[in-house]
Each structure stands twice: as C-alpha cells, then as structure tokens.
mmCIF file of C-alpha atoms in Angstrom:
data_model
loop_
_atom_site.group_PDB
_atom_site.id
_atom_site.type_symbol
_atom_site.label_atom_id
_atom_site.label_comp_id
_atom_site.label_asym_id
_atom_site.label_seq_id
_atom_site.Cartn_x
_atom_site.Cartn_y
_atom_site.Cartn_z
ATOM 1 C CA MET A 1 107.109 76.041 77.644
ATOM 2 C CA GLU A 2 103.643 77.467 78.117
ATOM 3 C CA LEU A 3 101.957 79.322 75.287
ATOM 4 C CA TYR A 4 99.152 81.822 75.710
ATOM 5 C CA ARG A 5 97.142 83.593 73.029
ATOM 6 C CA ALA A 6 96.470 87.338 73.328
ATOM 7 C CA ARG A 7 92.695 87.695 73.188
ATOM 8 C CA ASP A 8 92.163 91.420 73.588
ATOM 9 C CA CYS A 9 94.549 94.369 73.942
ATOM 10 C CA VAL A 10 94.460 97.999 74.984
ATOM 11 C CA ALA A 11 97.066 100.598 74.007
ATOM 12 C CA TYR A 12 99.217 102.275 76.662
ATOM 13 C CA ASP A 13 98.333 105.810 77.684
ATOM 14 C CA GLN A 14 100.849 107.792 75.652
ATOM 15 C CA SER A 15 100.081 111.079 77.389
ATOM 16 C CA ALA A 16 102.434 109.869 80.145
ATOM 17 C CA LYS A 17 106.198 109.690 79.547
ATOM 18 C CA PRO A 18 107.073 106.873 79.087
ATOM 19 C CA GLY A 19 103.754 105.314 78.006
ATOM 20 C CA ARG A 20 101.675 103.936 80.881
ATOM 21 C CA PRO A 21 99.879 100.559 80.829
ATOM 22 C CA ILE A 22 96.163 100.914 81.506
ATOM 23 C CA LEU A 23 93.055 98.783 81.863
ATOM 24 C CA LYS A 24 89.654 99.803 80.539
ATOM 25 C CA ILE A 25 87.274 99.043 83.379
ATOM 26 C CA ASN A 26 83.498 99.361 83.407
ATOM 27 C CA ILE A 27 82.077 99.901 86.879
ATOM 28 C CA GLU A 28 78.411 99.137 87.487
ATOM 29 C CA THR A 29 76.824 100.104 90.790
ATOM 30 C CA PRO A 30 74.707 97.308 92.270
ATOM 31 C CA PHE A 31 71.441 99.098 93.060
ATOM 32 C CA SER A 32 70.947 101.935 90.560
ATOM 33 C CA ARG A 33 73.008 100.162 87.861
ATOM 34 C CA GLN A 34 74.897 103.365 87.140
ATOM 35 C CA ARG A 35 77.696 102.562 84.648
ATOM 36 C CA VAL A 36 81.022 104.354 84.313
ATOM 37 C CA GLU A 37 83.917 103.476 82.000
ATOM 38 C CA LEU A 38 87.397 104.326 83.245
ATOM 39 C CA GLU A 39 90.920 103.926 81.957
ATOM 40 C CA ALA A 40 92.823 102.953 85.098
ATOM 41 C CA PRO A 41 96.625 102.948 85.166
ATOM 42 C CA ILE A 42 98.010 99.560 86.224
ATOM 43 C CA ASP A 43 99.951 99.810 89.498
ATOM 44 C CA THR A 44 101.627 96.593 90.650
ATOM 45 C CA GLY A 45 102.877 98.431 93.762
ATOM 46 C CA PHE A 46 99.329 99.004 95.039
ATOM 47 C CA PRO A 47 98.057 95.885 96.828
ATOM 48 C CA GLY A 48 94.375 96.954 96.822
ATOM 49 C CA TYR A 49 91.469 96.828 94.366
ATOM 50 C CA LEU A 50 90.443 99.790 92.213
ATOM 51 C CA LEU A 51 91.450 103.083 93.808
ATOM 52 C CA LEU A 52 89.256 106.040 92.844
ATOM 53 C CA PRO A 53 89.382 109.785 93.451
ATOM 54 C CA GLU A 54 87.167 110.782 96.374
ATOM 55 C CA GLU A 55 84.399 112.363 94.257
ATOM 56 C CA SER A 56 84.070 109.325 91.941
ATOM 57 C CA TYR A 57 83.978 107.013 94.962
ATOM 58 C CA ALA A 58 81.262 109.138 96.614
ATOM 59 C CA ARG A 59 79.102 108.762 93.492
ATOM 60 C CA LEU A 60 79.652 105.014 93.029
ATOM 61 C CA SER A 61 79.756 103.706 96.619
ATOM 62 C CA GLU A 62 76.112 102.628 96.943
ATOM 63 C CA SER A 63 77.153 99.440 98.699
ATOM 64 C CA GLU A 64 79.859 100.411 101.161
ATOM 65 C CA LEU A 65 81.322 97.961 103.681
ATOM 66 C CA PRO A 66 81.357 98.650 107.436
ATOM 67 C CA SER A 67 84.454 100.510 108.601
ATOM 68 C CA ASN A 68 85.687 97.320 110.335
ATOM 69 C CA TYR A 69 86.227 95.943 106.833
ATOM 70 C CA PHE A 70 88.214 98.894 105.462
ATOM 71 C CA LEU A 71 91.713 97.669 104.668
ATOM 72 C CA THR A 72 94.813 99.346 106.077
ATOM 73 C CA TYR A 73 97.897 99.467 103.878
ATOM 74 C CA SER A 74 101.410 100.107 105.099
ATOM 75 C CA THR A 75 103.302 102.626 103.018
ATOM 76 C CA ILE A 76 106.632 104.365 103.130
ATOM 77 C CA GLN A 77 104.799 107.352 104.654
ATOM 78 C CA GLY A 78 102.929 105.386 107.336
ATOM 79 C CA THR A 79 99.636 103.498 107.249
ATOM 80 C CA VAL A 80 96.737 104.465 104.991
ATOM 81 C CA GLN A 81 93.189 103.225 105.534
ATOM 82 C CA LEU A 82 90.853 103.090 102.531
ATOM 83 C CA ARG A 83 87.051 103.117 102.477
ATOM 84 C CA ARG A 84 85.713 100.214 100.423
ATOM 85 C CA ALA A 85 82.493 99.552 98.486
ATOM 86 C CA ARG A 86 81.344 96.561 96.458
ATOM 87 C CA VAL A 87 80.589 97.064 92.760
ATOM 88 C CA PHE A 88 80.395 94.996 89.610
ATOM 89 C CA LEU A 89 83.485 95.309 87.418
ATOM 90 C CA GLU A 90 83.751 94.501 83.734
ATOM 91 C CA ILE A 91 87.274 94.173 82.360
ATOM 92 C CA PHE A 92 87.837 92.956 78.793
ATOM 93 C CA GLU A 93 84.151 91.927 78.727
ATOM 94 C CA GLU A 94 84.573 89.696 81.805
ATOM 95 C CA LYS A 95 82.140 90.650 84.541
ATOM 96 C CA THR A 96 82.914 90.034 88.195
ATOM 97 C CA SER A 97 82.078 91.551 91.563
ATOM 98 C CA GLY A 98 84.892 93.571 93.091
ATOM 99 C CA PHE A 99 85.631 96.639 95.159
ATOM 100 C CA ILE A 100 86.374 100.321 94.728
ATOM 101 C CA GLU A 101 88.444 102.134 97.359
ATOM 102 C CA THR A 102 89.381 105.678 98.329
ATOM 103 C CA PRO A 103 91.432 107.129 101.204
ATOM 104 C CA ILE A 104 89.612 108.193 104.371
ATOM 105 C CA THR A 105 91.746 111.312 104.310
ATOM 106 C CA GLY A 106 93.294 112.696 101.149
ATOM 107 C CA SER A 107 92.051 112.885 97.591
ATOM 108 C CA GLY A 108 93.028 109.534 96.031
ATOM 109 C CA LYS A 109 93.560 108.845 92.347
ATOM 110 C CA LEU A 110 92.631 106.289 89.732
ATOM 111 C CA LEU A 111 94.666 103.048 89.960
ATOM 112 C CA ALA A 112 94.121 99.336 89.303
ATOM 113 C CA GLY A 113 95.867 97.425 92.085
ATOM 114 C CA ARG A 114 97.106 93.872 92.560
ATOM 115 C CA ARG A 115 93.838 92.513 93.973
ATOM 116 C CA VAL A 116 92.272 93.322 90.577
ATOM 117 C CA LEU A 117 95.301 92.273 88.526
ATOM 118 C CA SER A 118 95.559 88.894 90.266
ATOM 119 C CA LYS A 119 92.244 87.850 88.685
ATOM 120 C CA LEU A 120 93.504 88.445 85.156
ATOM 121 C CA ARG A 121 96.029 86.836 82.819
ATOM 122 C CA LEU A 122 97.723 89.984 81.585
ATOM 123 C CA ALA A 123 100.796 90.656 79.493
ATOM 124 C CA LEU A 124 102.508 94.025 79.316
ATOM 125 C CA LEU A 125 103.992 94.294 75.835
ATOM 126 C CA GLY A 126 106.418 97.174 76.248
ATOM 127 C CA PRO A 127 107.773 97.507 72.692
ATOM 128 C CA GLU A 128 104.250 97.199 71.261
ATOM 129 C CA THR A 129 102.966 99.621 73.974
ATOM 130 C CA LYS A 130 99.880 97.572 74.758
ATOM 131 C CA THR A 131 98.381 95.546 77.596
ATOM 132 C CA CYS A 132 96.839 92.252 76.493
ATOM 133 C CA LEU A 133 94.442 89.792 78.102
ATOM 134 C CA LEU A 134 95.620 86.244 77.516
ATOM 135 C CA ASP A 135 93.575 83.126 76.928
ATOM 136 C CA ARG A 136 94.387 80.007 78.952
ATOM 137 C CA LYS A 137 97.565 78.312 77.811
ATOM 138 C CA ILE A 138 97.145 76.625 74.462
ATOM 139 C CA ALA A 139 99.982 74.082 74.737
ATOM 140 C CA MET B 1 95.686 84.064 113.820
ATOM 141 C CA ASP B 2 96.981 83.054 117.251
ATOM 142 C CA VAL B 3 98.819 85.482 119.522
ATOM 143 C CA ILE B 4 100.458 85.353 122.940
ATOM 144 C CA ILE B 5 99.896 88.448 125.080
ATOM 145 C CA ARG B 6 102.244 89.151 127.990
ATOM 146 C CA ASN B 7 102.030 91.454 131.024
ATOM 147 C CA VAL B 8 98.279 91.156 131.664
ATOM 148 C CA THR B 9 97.532 91.522 135.375
ATOM 149 C CA ALA B 10 95.746 88.601 137.043
ATOM 150 C CA LYS B 11 92.927 90.869 138.254
ATOM 151 C CA THR B 12 92.296 92.323 134.770
ATOM 152 C CA TYR B 13 92.330 88.864 133.202
ATOM 153 C CA ARG B 14 89.909 87.442 135.839
ATOM 154 C CA GLU B 15 87.461 90.304 135.358
ATOM 155 C CA PHE B 16 87.725 90.094 131.576
ATOM 156 C CA LYS B 17 87.180 86.315 131.599
ATOM 157 C CA ALA B 18 84.156 86.653 133.892
ATOM 158 C CA ARG B 19 82.622 89.383 131.699
ATOM 159 C CA ALA B 20 83.195 87.289 128.540
ATOM 160 C CA ALA B 21 81.592 84.232 130.145
ATOM 161 C CA LYS B 22 78.597 86.330 131.193
ATOM 162 C CA MET B 23 78.133 87.383 127.545
ATOM 163 C CA GLY B 24 78.548 83.807 126.282
ATOM 164 C CA LEU B 25 81.810 84.595 124.492
ATOM 165 C CA LYS B 26 85.079 82.694 124.366
ATOM 166 C CA ILE B 27 88.132 84.625 125.614
ATOM 167 C CA GLY B 28 89.491 84.944 122.067
ATOM 168 C CA GLU B 29 86.205 86.325 120.737
ATOM 169 C CA ALA B 30 85.881 88.799 123.599
ATOM 170 C CA LEU B 31 89.458 89.936 123.156
ATOM 171 C CA ARG B 32 88.923 90.470 119.427
ATOM 172 C CA TYR B 33 85.815 92.579 120.072
ATOM 173 C CA ALA B 34 87.697 94.544 122.746
ATOM 174 C CA MET B 35 90.575 95.215 120.351
ATOM 175 C CA GLU B 36 88.160 96.328 117.619
ATOM 176 C CA ALA B 37 86.274 98.568 120.045
ATOM 177 C CA TRP B 38 89.541 100.174 121.059
ATOM 178 C CA ILE B 39 90.463 100.731 117.393
ATOM 179 C CA THR B 40 87.022 102.239 116.753
ATOM 180 C CA SER B 41 87.333 104.552 119.747
ATOM 181 C CA SER B 42 90.524 105.961 118.260
ATOM 182 C CA GLU B 43 89.067 106.283 114.762
ATOM 183 C CA LYS B 44 88.238 109.961 115.283
ATOM 184 C CA GLU B 45 91.969 110.581 115.087
ATOM 185 C CA THR B 46 92.055 109.044 111.586
ATOM 186 C CA GLY B 47 89.290 111.376 110.338
ATOM 187 C CA LEU B 48 86.776 108.545 109.908
ATOM 188 C CA VAL B 49 83.215 109.724 110.471
ATOM 189 C CA LEU B 50 80.821 106.860 111.166
ATOM 190 C CA ASP B 51 77.290 107.047 109.778
ATOM 191 C CA GLN B 52 74.220 105.485 111.399
ATOM 192 C CA ASN B 53 74.540 102.285 109.352
ATOM 193 C CA ASP B 54 78.104 101.769 110.477
ATOM 194 C CA GLN B 55 77.157 102.412 114.084
ATOM 195 C CA ALA B 56 74.242 99.964 113.722
ATOM 196 C CA PHE B 57 76.602 97.314 112.339
ATOM 197 C CA LYS B 58 78.952 97.778 115.286
ATOM 198 C CA ARG B 59 76.028 97.362 117.708
ATOM 199 C CA MET B 60 74.692 94.265 115.915
ATOM 200 C CA ARG B 61 78.001 92.659 115.018
ATOM 201 C CA VAL B 62 78.150 89.923 117.659
ATOM 202 C CA GLU B 63 74.563 88.885 116.939
ATOM 203 C CA LEU B 64 75.107 89.026 113.156
ATOM 204 C CA GLU B 65 78.196 86.803 113.411
ATOM 205 C CA LYS B 66 76.258 84.281 115.474
ATOM 206 C CA ARG B 67 73.194 84.171 113.205
ATOM 207 C CA TYR B 68 74.401 85.062 109.719
ATOM 208 C CA LEU B 69 78.061 84.027 109.464
ATOM 209 C CA GLY B 70 78.943 83.750 105.763
ATOM 210 C CA LYS B 71 75.711 85.432 104.607
ATOM 211 C CA HIS B 72 75.491 88.758 102.796
ATOM 212 C CA ILE B 73 73.580 91.376 104.778
ATOM 213 C CA ALA B 74 72.383 94.925 104.081
ATOM 214 C CA ILE B 75 71.804 97.694 106.631
ATOM 215 C CA ALA B 76 69.945 100.918 105.761
ATOM 216 C CA ASN B 77 68.620 103.676 108.025
ATOM 217 C CA GLY B 78 70.284 101.909 110.961
ATOM 218 C CA GLN B 79 68.239 98.707 110.428
ATOM 219 C CA LEU B 80 69.041 95.250 109.052
ATOM 220 C CA ILE B 81 66.957 95.179 105.857
ATOM 221 C CA ALA B 82 68.074 92.069 103.969
ATOM 222 C CA VAL B 83 69.975 88.794 104.330
ATOM 223 C CA ALA B 84 70.948 86.598 101.366
ATOM 224 C CA GLY B 85 73.218 83.716 100.428
ATOM 225 C CA THR B 86 74.956 85.603 97.606
ATOM 226 C CA PHE B 87 75.645 89.243 96.840
ATOM 227 C CA GLU B 88 73.569 88.971 93.649
ATOM 228 C CA GLU B 89 70.544 87.758 95.677
ATOM 229 C CA LEU B 90 71.074 90.602 98.146
ATOM 230 C CA VAL B 91 71.104 93.116 95.288
ATOM 231 C CA VAL B 92 67.760 91.790 94.012
ATOM 232 C CA GLU B 93 66.250 92.147 97.484
ATOM 233 C CA VAL B 94 67.604 95.684 98.056
ATOM 234 C CA ARG B 95 66.371 96.780 94.616
ATOM 235 C CA ARG B 96 62.935 95.330 95.454
ATOM 236 C CA LEU B 97 62.896 97.494 98.592
ATOM 237 C CA ARG B 98 63.783 100.515 96.379
ATOM 238 C CA ILE B 99 66.785 101.424 98.530
ATOM 239 C CA GLY B 100 69.526 103.205 96.626
ATOM 240 C CA ARG B 101 72.367 103.198 99.142
ATOM 241 C CA CYS B 102 73.154 100.942 102.089
ATOM 242 C CA LEU B 103 75.911 99.201 103.975
ATOM 243 C CA THR B 104 76.579 95.616 102.856
ATOM 244 C CA VAL B 105 78.983 92.918 103.979
ATOM 245 C CA GLN B 106 79.524 89.166 103.819
ATOM 246 C CA VAL B 107 79.548 88.614 107.565
ATOM 247 C CA GLY B 108 82.838 87.247 108.867
ATOM 248 C CA VAL B 109 84.099 86.461 105.365
ATOM 249 C CA ASP B 110 85.005 89.759 103.728
ATOM 250 C CA GLU B 111 88.625 90.674 104.187
ATOM 251 C CA SER B 112 89.494 93.079 106.998
ATOM 252 C CA GLY B 113 92.560 94.498 108.699
ATOM 253 C CA GLU B 114 95.960 94.608 107.069
ATOM 254 C CA GLY B 115 95.734 95.019 103.292
ATOM 255 C CA GLY B 116 99.423 94.613 102.525
ATOM 256 C CA GLU B 117 102.429 96.734 101.743
ATOM 257 C CA TRP B 118 101.900 99.631 99.370
ATOM 258 C CA LEU B 119 105.203 99.825 97.566
ATOM 259 C CA TRP B 120 106.848 102.974 96.366
ATOM 260 C CA SER B 121 104.598 103.663 93.402
ATOM 261 C CA SER B 122 101.789 106.129 92.727
ATOM 262 C CA ILE B 123 101.256 106.937 96.370
ATOM 263 C CA GLY B 124 103.722 109.863 96.616
ATOM 264 C CA GLN B 125 101.775 113.080 96.473
ATOM 265 C CA GLU B 126 98.208 111.868 96.164
ATOM 266 C CA ILE B 127 97.460 110.081 99.427
ATOM 267 C CA ALA B 128 99.700 111.630 102.024
#
C-alpha cells in the first residue's frame, strides 16, 4: 500500500451542480510579469494544457509559439486546433513553465487539462468536496 | 515517425529527390517540409491568420533547425532577436531588449501536431 499526505486543498466550486473540482492557478506572463489568478475547472477529458477564453488568452499570450506548434485535438465534432503561448504557472505554490491555449475559431473557456494535471499528484475527495495536492508517498 | 507512401509517380519522386538534394536536404526532411507547407497553404480555411513573426519563422525554419536545434529562440518584428539555452535565459534577454510580445519556441523540441483525443467533456457548446 502506498500512503500520501494531503499537503494543500481547495474546495470544489459549489456554484455548479454537482460541485466541480477546480485548481487555483496563478499565471505570470514572461516579459511584462503580468499576474492573473484563476480558478480553473479540472477536465480530465481535455488532453491539453490550460484552456482560456479568447480575450484572456489575447491579454496573456506575450510569448506565443509559431502556428506549426499549435496542437490539433480530435473531438467528437471533428478536429480543433488551439493557439498556444508559453507562460509561468503557479499551482499550489509550485512554479513551473507551461502553456495557455485557446481555439483558433470559437470562444474557448477556462479548463485545466491533462497536460497540466499530469505534473501534479492530485486527489479528488468527492465526499469532502475538495481537491488536494499530495506529498510524495510517505510509506 | 516512419511512414510508407504509395502511389507516387516515378517522375514526381525523381524531381522531388533532385530538388531536395539541391537544397541539401534528406528525402524525409524535404517531405516533412512539403507536408507542412501544404498544411500551411490550407490554413486560411481554418481561420488562422498568420502575423509577420509567424511568416518569418516559416521562412527561417530550415536554417533555424540546422543552427539552433534544441535552443529557445525569439522572433519580433519579423526578425530573430534572441537565442538562449533555456526559456528563462531567453526571457532575460527579451526583457533586456524591452520587447513586450514576441514569438518564441524551443526549436525542434516543442510538441507539435496531434495533441490527443478530446473526450466528451466540456467541449460541447464552447468550441464548436
């Protein structure tokens, strides 16, 4: 058996029915060091990074990648290509470089996808309605 | 990845091979660039509008991959403005140049292409 200790937790967004697990994410732009704190719903169905609405992306995409490096995702409604820009992300006080994304066409929305989640040891505690960051296993 | 392509005419292949050799490219490299150029030429249909930095990157790409593979580069106003070993070093250099917005990439290393399957989740009404 592996044991992990919950280090830090954030309550589910109870405005959604049923409550929705979220991550508090600080985005820092690389050049102007603009900082924005967001509460992003966790979406394990989205394979990408941090999806943003178009207007937020426009403000924070100081360091966009060339269009050759925009990722294309296959969806039930066809393929979707997302613009992508590098930012610094701070999640549960852990700072890392990562990416924000938004659709080339369409409005987008706020979502934390699997490429962000795969860097974190997270537990979704349904009955307690909170998302917790876990420390490395303790036994 | 490796692929096998069928139904290429001998004449087309000969001409393509000769053109690649003239440019100092291996067949695989030339074919990749040709595929990407074809994708780019159809990008207007996807609604993607390319800015001058993106167009500059496309022009410089072969040269950048030869000289700076694995390095982080920045392009602003259609010009290569900085090259660094890490993104953090690149940021320092771009800040020093007082440039607030530019195109950056880790040449040949950053992920491209297929991002994966977007499962039935929050995509419904927002993206389509």
